[in-house]
mmCIF file with all atom_site columns, C-alpha atoms in Angstrom:
data_model
loop_
_atom_site.group_PDB
_atom_site.id
_atom_site.type_symbol
_atom_site.label_atom_id
_atom_site.label_alt_id
_atom_site.label_comp_id
_atom_site.label_asym_id
_atom_site.label_entity_id
_atom_site.label_seq_id
_atom_site.pdbx_PDB_ins_code
_atom_site.Cartn_x
_atom_site.Cartn_y
_atom_site.Cartn_z
_atom_site.occupancy
_atom_site.B_iso_or_equiv
_atom_site.pdbx_formal_charge
_atom_site.auth_seq_id
_atom_site.auth_comp_id
_atom_site.auth_asym_id
_atom_site.auth_atom_id
_atom_site.pdbx_PDB_model_num
ATOM 1   C CA . MET A 1 1   ? 0.000   0.000  0.000  1.00 0.00 ? 112 MET A CA 1
ATOM 2   C CA . LYS A 1 2   ? 1.172   3.511  -0.761 1.00 0.00 ? 113 LYS A CA 1
ATOM 3   C CA . LEU A 1 3   ? 1.786   5.605  2.349  1.00 0.00 ? 114 LEU A CA 1
ATOM 4   C CA . LEU A 1 4   ? 0.519   9.147  2.853  1.00 0.00 ? 115 LEU A CA 1
ATOM 5   C CA . ILE A 1 5   ? 3.200   9.882  5.432  1.00 0.00 ? 116 ILE A CA 1
ATOM 6   C CA . THR A 1 6   ? 6.757   8.706  6.028  1.00 0.00 ? 117 THR A CA 1
ATOM 7   C CA . PRO A 1 7   ? 8.210   7.497  9.330  1.00 0.00 ? 118 PRO A CA 1
ATOM 8   C CA . ALA A 1 8   ? 10.238  10.735 9.472  1.00 0.00 ? 119 ALA A CA 1
ATOM 9   C CA . GLU A 1 9   ? 7.036   12.776 9.150  1.00 0.00 ? 120 GLU A CA 1
ATOM 10  C CA . VAL A 1 10  ? 5.414   10.732 11.926 1.00 0.00 ? 121 VAL A CA 1
ATOM 11  C CA . VAL A 1 11  ? 8.333   11.536 14.225 1.00 0.00 ? 122 VAL A CA 1
ATOM 12  C CA . ALA A 1 12  ? 8.272   15.233 13.275 1.00 0.00 ? 123 ALA A CA 1
ATOM 13  C CA . LEU A 1 13  ? 4.512   15.610 13.732 1.00 0.00 ? 124 LEU A CA 1
ATOM 14  C CA . ALA A 1 14  ? 3.780   13.418 16.745 1.00 0.00 ? 125 ALA A CA 1
ATOM 15  C CA . PHE A 1 15  ? 6.889   13.176 18.911 1.00 0.00 ? 126 PHE A CA 1
ATOM 16  C CA . ALA A 1 16  ? 9.060   15.665 20.808 1.00 0.00 ? 127 ALA A CA 1
ATOM 17  C CA . SER A 1 17  ? 11.798  17.181 18.674 1.00 0.00 ? 128 SER A CA 1
ATOM 18  C CA . ASP A 1 18  ? 14.598  16.092 20.996 1.00 0.00 ? 129 ASP A CA 1
ATOM 19  C CA . GLY A 1 19  ? 15.796  13.319 18.700 1.00 0.00 ? 130 GLY A CA 1
ATOM 20  C CA . ARG A 1 20  ? 15.027  10.475 21.087 1.00 0.00 ? 131 ARG A CA 1
ATOM 21  C CA . VAL A 1 21  ? 12.595  8.847  18.677 1.00 0.00 ? 132 VAL A CA 1
ATOM 22  C CA . ARG A 1 22  ? 14.081  8.014  15.305 1.00 0.00 ? 133 ARG A CA 1
ATOM 23  C CA . PRO A 1 23  ? 12.215  7.331  12.061 1.00 0.00 ? 134 PRO A CA 1
ATOM 24  C CA . SER A 1 24  ? 13.729  3.828  12.069 1.00 0.00 ? 135 SER A CA 1
ATOM 25  C CA . GLN A 1 25  ? 11.594  3.079  15.140 1.00 0.00 ? 136 GLN A CA 1
ATOM 26  C CA . ILE A 1 26  ? 8.369   3.697  13.201 1.00 0.00 ? 137 ILE A CA 1
ATOM 27  C CA . ALA A 1 27  ? 7.423   0.732  11.041 1.00 0.00 ? 138 ALA A CA 1
ATOM 28  C CA . GLU A 1 28  ? 5.857   1.437  7.673  1.00 0.00 ? 139 GLU A CA 1
ATOM 29  C CA . THR A 1 29  ? 3.455   -1.400 8.431  1.00 0.00 ? 140 THR A CA 1
ATOM 30  C CA . GLU A 1 30  ? 2.127   0.646  11.380 1.00 0.00 ? 141 GLU A CA 1
ATOM 31  C CA . ILE A 1 31  ? 1.457   3.547  9.025  1.00 0.00 ? 142 ILE A CA 1
ATOM 32  C CA . ALA A 1 32  ? -0.254  1.286  6.489  1.00 0.00 ? 143 ALA A CA 1
ATOM 33  C CA . ALA A 1 33  ? -2.370  -0.334 9.208  1.00 0.00 ? 144 ALA A CA 1
ATOM 34  C CA . ALA A 1 34  ? -3.412  3.057  10.600 1.00 0.00 ? 145 ALA A CA 1
ATOM 35  C CA . GLN A 1 35  ? -4.377  4.262  7.126  1.00 0.00 ? 146 GLN A CA 1
ATOM 36  C CA . GLU A 1 36  ? -6.510  1.196  6.506  1.00 0.00 ? 147 GLU A CA 1
ATOM 37  C CA . LYS A 1 37  ? -8.143  1.179  9.929  1.00 0.00 ? 148 LYS A CA 1
ATOM 38  C CA . TYR A 1 38  ? -8.719  4.866  10.623 1.00 0.00 ? 149 TYR A CA 1
ATOM 39  C CA . PHE A 1 39  ? -8.897  6.670  7.260  1.00 0.00 ? 150 PHE A CA 1
ATOM 40  C CA . VAL A 1 40  ? -10.025 4.442  4.410  1.00 0.00 ? 151 VAL A CA 1
ATOM 41  C CA . PRO A 1 41  ? -13.383 3.601  6.100  1.00 0.00 ? 152 PRO A CA 1
ATOM 42  C CA . VAL A 1 42  ? -13.973 7.315  6.730  1.00 0.00 ? 153 VAL A CA 1
ATOM 43  C CA . PHE A 1 43  ? -12.752 9.010  3.554  1.00 0.00 ? 154 PHE A CA 1
ATOM 44  C CA . GLY A 1 44  ? -12.906 6.166  1.009  1.00 0.00 ? 155 GLY A CA 1
ATOM 45  C CA . SER A 1 45  ? -12.001 7.313  -2.496 1.00 0.00 ? 156 SER A CA 1
ATOM 46  C CA . LEU A 1 46  ? -10.976 10.734 -1.217 1.00 0.00 ? 157 LEU A CA 1
ATOM 47  C CA . PHE A 1 47  ? -8.186  9.110  0.794  1.00 0.00 ? 158 PHE A CA 1
ATOM 48  C CA . GLU A 1 48  ? -7.060  7.238  -2.312 1.00 0.00 ? 159 GLU A CA 1
ATOM 49  C CA . ALA A 1 49  ? -6.967  10.580 -4.150 1.00 0.00 ? 160 ALA A CA 1
ATOM 50  C CA . MET A 1 50  ? -4.779  12.008 -1.379 1.00 0.00 ? 161 MET A CA 1
ATOM 51  C CA . LEU A 1 51  ? -2.406  9.061  -1.800 1.00 0.00 ? 162 LEU A CA 1
ATOM 52  C CA . GLN A 1 52  ? -2.081  10.116 -5.448 1.00 0.00 ? 163 GLN A CA 1
ATOM 53  C CA . GLY A 1 53  ? -1.021  13.622 -4.381 1.00 0.00 ? 164 GLY A CA 1
ATOM 54  C CA . ASN A 1 54  ? -4.366  15.401 -4.634 1.00 0.00 ? 165 ASN A CA 1
ATOM 55  C CA . TYR A 1 55  ? -5.780  17.636 -1.895 1.00 0.00 ? 166 TYR A CA 1
ATOM 56  C CA . ALA A 1 56  ? -2.366  18.425 -0.438 1.00 0.00 ? 167 ALA A CA 1
ATOM 57  C CA . GLN A 1 57  ? -3.671  21.242 1.764  1.00 0.00 ? 168 GLN A CA 1
ATOM 58  C CA . LEU A 1 58  ? -6.256  18.987 3.438  1.00 0.00 ? 169 LEU A CA 1
ATOM 59  C CA . ALA A 1 59  ? -3.659  16.238 3.835  1.00 0.00 ? 170 ALA A CA 1
ATOM 60  C CA . ASP A 1 60  ? -1.015  18.547 5.294  1.00 0.00 ? 171 ASP A CA 1
ATOM 61  C CA . GLU A 1 61  ? -3.306  20.466 7.652  1.00 0.00 ? 172 GLU A CA 1
ATOM 62  C CA . TRP A 1 62  ? -5.493  17.674 9.042  1.00 0.00 ? 173 TRP A CA 1
ATOM 63  C CA . ILE A 1 63  ? -4.918  14.169 7.692  1.00 0.00 ? 174 ILE A CA 1
ATOM 64  C CA . LYS A 1 64  ? -1.153  13.820 8.184  1.00 0.00 ? 175 LYS A CA 1
ATOM 65  C CA . PRO A 1 65  ? -1.148  15.146 11.766 1.00 0.00 ? 176 PRO A CA 1
ATOM 66  C CA . ALA A 1 66  ? -4.067  12.842 12.630 1.00 0.00 ? 177 ALA A CA 1
ATOM 67  C CA . LEU A 1 67  ? -2.369  9.878  10.954 1.00 0.00 ? 178 LEU A CA 1
ATOM 68  C CA . ALA A 1 68  ? 0.876   10.612 12.827 1.00 0.00 ? 179 ALA A CA 1
ATOM 69  C CA . GLU A 1 69  ? -1.003  10.610 16.148 1.00 0.00 ? 180 GLU A CA 1
ATOM 70  C CA . PHE A 1 70  ? -2.788  7.337  15.304 1.00 0.00 ? 181 PHE A CA 1
ATOM 71  C CA . VAL A 1 71  ? 0.593   5.785  14.468 1.00 0.00 ? 182 VAL A CA 1
ATOM 72  C CA . LYS A 1 72  ? 2.059   7.141  17.706 1.00 0.00 ? 183 LYS A CA 1
ATOM 73  C CA . SER A 1 73  ? -0.811  5.643  19.688 1.00 0.00 ? 184 SER A CA 1
ATOM 74  C CA . ARG A 1 74  ? 0.038   2.241  18.231 1.00 0.00 ? 185 ARG A CA 1
ATOM 75  C CA . ALA A 1 75  ? 3.843   2.513  18.245 1.00 0.00 ? 186 ALA A CA 1
ATOM 76  C CA . VAL A 1 76  ? 4.347   3.905  21.744 1.00 0.00 ? 187 VAL A CA 1
ATOM 77  C CA . MET A 1 77  ? 3.318   0.582  23.286 1.00 0.00 ? 188 MET A CA 1
ATOM 78  C CA . THR A 1 78  ? 6.365   -1.097 21.763 1.00 0.00 ? 189 THR A CA 1
ATOM 79  C CA . MET A 1 79  ? 8.796   1.635  22.758 1.00 0.00 ? 190 MET A CA 1
ATOM 80  C CA . GLY A 1 80  ? 10.866  1.561  25.913 1.00 0.00 ? 191 GLY A CA 1
ATOM 81  C CA . ALA A 1 81  ? 10.471  4.472  28.290 1.00 0.00 ? 192 ALA A CA 1
ATOM 82  C CA . ILE A 1 82  ? 8.618   7.749  28.643 1.00 0.00 ? 193 ILE A CA 1
ATOM 83  C CA . THR A 1 83  ? 10.175  10.849 30.174 1.00 0.00 ? 194 THR A CA 1
ATOM 84  C CA . ALA A 1 84  ? 9.211   14.513 30.349 1.00 0.00 ? 195 ALA A CA 1
ATOM 85  C CA . SER A 1 85  ? 10.944  14.900 26.977 1.00 0.00 ? 196 SER A CA 1
ATOM 86  C CA . GLY A 1 86  ? 8.948   12.138 25.319 1.00 0.00 ? 197 GLY A CA 1
ATOM 87  C CA . VAL A 1 87  ? 9.563   8.499  24.550 1.00 0.00 ? 198 VAL A CA 1
ATOM 88  C CA . VAL A 1 88  ? 13.037  7.116  25.284 1.00 0.00 ? 199 VAL A CA 1
ATOM 89  C CA . THR A 1 89  ? 14.194  3.763  24.005 1.00 0.00 ? 200 THR A CA 1
ATOM 90  C CA . HIS A 1 90  ? 16.319  1.135  25.703 1.00 0.00 ? 201 HIS A CA 1
ATOM 91  C CA . THR A 1 91  ? 19.426  2.495  24.002 1.00 0.00 ? 202 THR A CA 1
ATOM 92  C CA . LEU A 1 92  ? 20.357  4.665  26.997 1.00 0.00 ? 203 LEU A CA 1
ATOM 93  C CA . ASP A 1 93  ? 22.270  2.947  29.785 1.00 0.00 ? 204 ASP A CA 1
ATOM 94  C CA . THR A 1 94  ? 20.634  5.082  32.474 1.00 0.00 ? 205 THR A CA 1
ATOM 95  C CA . ALA A 1 95  ? 17.038  4.766  31.242 1.00 0.00 ? 206 ALA A CA 1
ATOM 96  C CA . GLU A 1 96  ? 14.508  2.379  32.673 1.00 0.00 ? 207 GLU A CA 1
ATOM 97  C CA . SER A 1 97  ? 11.445  1.142  30.863 1.00 0.00 ? 208 SER A CA 1
ATOM 98  C CA . ALA A 1 98  ? 8.308   3.073  31.601 1.00 0.00 ? 209 ALA A CA 1
ATOM 99  C CA . PRO A 1 99  ? 5.548   1.101  33.273 1.00 0.00 ? 210 PRO A CA 1
ATOM 100 C CA . VAL A 1 100 ? 2.850   -0.114 30.924 1.00 0.00 ? 211 VAL A CA 1
ATOM 101 C CA . VAL A 1 101 ? 0.346   2.205  32.586 1.00 0.00 ? 212 VAL A CA 1
ATOM 102 C CA . ASN A 1 102 ? 2.411   5.235  31.479 1.00 0.00 ? 213 ASN A CA 1
ATOM 103 C CA . ARG A 1 103 ? 2.652   3.978  27.928 1.00 0.00 ? 214 ARG A CA 1
ATOM 104 C CA . VAL A 1 104 ? -1.093  3.345  27.888 1.00 0.00 ? 215 VAL A CA 1
ATOM 105 C CA . LEU A 1 105 ? -1.698  6.923  29.037 1.00 0.00 ? 216 LEU A CA 1
ATOM 106 C CA . VAL A 1 106 ? 0.500   8.348  26.269 1.00 0.00 ? 217 VAL A CA 1
ATOM 107 C CA . ALA A 1 107 ? -1.179  6.058  23.729 1.00 0.00 ? 218 ALA A CA 1
ATOM 108 C CA . ARG A 1 108 ? -4.647  7.177  24.834 1.00 0.00 ? 219 ARG A CA 1
ATOM 109 C CA . GLN A 1 109 ? -3.697  10.833 24.657 1.00 0.00 ? 220 GLN A CA 1
ATOM 110 C CA . ALA A 1 110 ? -2.310  10.391 21.140 1.00 0.00 ? 221 ALA A CA 1
ATOM 111 C CA . PHE A 1 111 ? -5.413  8.445  20.106 1.00 0.00 ? 222 PHE A CA 1
ATOM 112 C CA . ASP A 1 112 ? -7.696  11.194 21.435 1.00 0.00 ? 223 ASP A CA 1
ATOM 113 C CA . ARG A 1 113 ? -5.728  13.864 19.554 1.00 0.00 ? 224 ARG A CA 1
ATOM 114 C CA . ALA A 1 114 ? -5.884  11.756 16.407 1.00 0.00 ? 225 ALA A CA 1
ATOM 115 C CA . LYS A 1 115 ? -9.651  11.313 16.632 1.00 0.00 ? 226 LYS A CA 1
ATOM 116 C CA . THR A 1 116 ? -10.113 15.059 17.183 1.00 0.00 ? 227 THR A CA 1
ATOM 117 C CA . LEU A 1 117 ? -7.959  15.944 14.176 1.00 0.00 ? 228 LEU A CA 1
ATOM 118 C CA . ARG A 1 118 ? -9.732  13.361 11.998 1.00 0.00 ? 229 ARG A CA 1
ATOM 119 C CA . ALA A 1 119 ? -13.119 14.742 13.068 1.00 0.00 ? 230 ALA A CA 1
ATOM 120 C CA . LYS A 1 120 ? -11.987 18.219 12.063 1.00 0.00 ? 231 LYS A CA 1
ATOM 121 C CA . ALA A 1 121 ? -10.876 16.880 8.677  1.00 0.00 ? 232 ALA A CA 1
ATOM 122 C CA . VAL A 1 122 ? -14.300 15.290 8.175  1.00 0.00 ? 233 VAL A CA 1
ATOM 123 C CA . ALA A 1 123 ? -15.978 18.579 9.127  1.00 0.00 ? 234 ALA A CA 1
ATOM 124 C CA . VAL A 1 124 ? -13.818 20.489 6.628  1.00 0.00 ? 235 VAL A CA 1
ATOM 125 C CA . VAL A 1 125 ? -14.675 18.048 3.851  1.00 0.00 ? 236 VAL A CA 1
ATOM 126 C CA . GLU A 1 126 ? -18.390 17.859 4.673  1.00 0.00 ? 237 GLU A CA 1
ATOM 127 C CA . ALA A 1 127 ? -18.632 21.653 4.803  1.00 0.00 ? 238 ALA A CA 1
ATOM 128 C CA . ASP A 1 128 ? -17.333 21.885 1.236  1.00 0.00 ? 239 ASP A CA 1
ATOM 129 C CA . THR A 1 129 ? -18.297 18.660 -0.547 1.00 0.00 ? 240 THR A CA 1
ATOM 130 C CA . ALA A 1 130 ? -18.256 20.380 -3.957 1.00 0.00 ? 241 ALA A CA 1
ATOM 131 C CA . ASN A 1 131 ? -14.462 20.613 -3.708 1.00 0.00 ? 242 ASN A CA 1
ATOM 132 C CA . TYR A 1 132 ? -14.106 16.965 -2.676 1.00 0.00 ? 243 TYR A CA 1
ATOM 133 C CA . PRO A 1 133 ? -16.167 15.016 -5.236 1.00 0.00 ? 244 PRO A CA 1
ATOM 134 C CA . GLU A 1 134 ? -14.567 11.668 -4.284 1.00 0.00 ? 245 GLU A CA 1
ATOM 135 C CA . TYR A 1 135 ? -15.993 11.898 -0.781 1.00 0.00 ? 246 TYR A CA 1
ATOM 136 C CA . ASP A 1 136 ? -19.286 10.111 -0.153 1.00 0.00 ? 247 ASP A CA 1
ATOM 137 C CA . PRO A 1 137 ? -20.712 10.841 3.315  1.00 0.00 ? 248 PRO A CA 1
ATOM 138 C CA . ARG A 1 138 ? -22.930 7.742  3.048  1.00 0.00 ? 249 ARG A CA 1
ATOM 139 C CA . LYS A 1 139 ? -19.801 5.566  3.009  1.00 0.00 ? 250 LYS A CA 1
ATOM 140 C CA . ASN A 1 140 ? -18.187 7.327  5.972  1.00 0.00 ? 251 ASN A CA 1
ATOM 141 C CA . ILE A 1 141 ? -18.336 4.769  8.776  1.00 0.00 ? 252 ILE A CA 1
ATOM 142 C CA . LEU A 1 142 ? -18.428 7.584  11.343 1.00 0.00 ? 253 LEU A CA 1
ATOM 143 C CA . ASN A 1 143 ? -21.785 8.641  9.919  1.00 0.00 ? 254 ASN A CA 1
ATOM 144 C CA . ARG A 1 144 ? -23.190 5.143  10.467 1.00 0.00 ? 255 ARG A CA 1
ATOM 145 C CA . THR A 1 145 ? -21.748 4.142  13.838 1.00 0.00 ? 256 THR A CA 1
ATOM 146 C CA . ARG A 1 146 ? -20.432 5.908  16.868 1.00 0.00 ? 257 ARG A CA 1
ATOM 147 C CA . CYS A 1 147 ? -18.291 4.678  19.712 1.00 0.00 ? 258 CYS A CA 1
ATOM 148 C CA . ASP A 1 148 ? -18.274 6.624  22.942 1.00 0.00 ? 259 ASP A CA 1
ATOM 149 C CA . GLY A 1 149 ? -16.502 5.389  26.056 1.00 0.00 ? 260 GLY A CA 1
ATOM 150 C CA . GLY A 1 150 ? -15.924 1.996  24.441 1.00 0.00 ? 261 GLY A CA 1
ATOM 151 C CA . ILE A 1 151 ? -19.640 1.510  23.766 1.00 0.00 ? 262 ILE A CA 1
ATOM 152 C CA . ILE A 1 152 ? -20.894 1.241  20.203 1.00 0.00 ? 263 ILE A CA 1
ATOM 153 C CA . LEU A 1 153 ? -23.886 3.525  19.825 1.00 0.00 ? 264 LEU A CA 1
#
């Protein structure tokens, strides 16, 4: 699958800029999985158009930051430690692994930011559907189901 964002962009958009998280720590498969799970069911053909380079402003302003946060929410669970500066890996001799509860907290925060950014992207598209002809609101899974607090409504 073609990727909308690179591992380097994920690091730049979603992690602290202190250099502790490297693009090599972000698997392209995580990006592909996040695209398929969180964007294709929402944007459908419009997302495919973005993969082809169309709608760069929408992608840069809303989709890429949301995608980076979704990837972070998935990747942080496999990373080593969390400090005030961000995620630290096991490569430091003085670092200890963060407890799972801390990683879960960071993952949840990233997931919440991602959902908020994606919702804003949907609002932008639905407010101007004439400029996004590939988008079909009837196929947007968010318009058919809703999950709040882990309960499908």
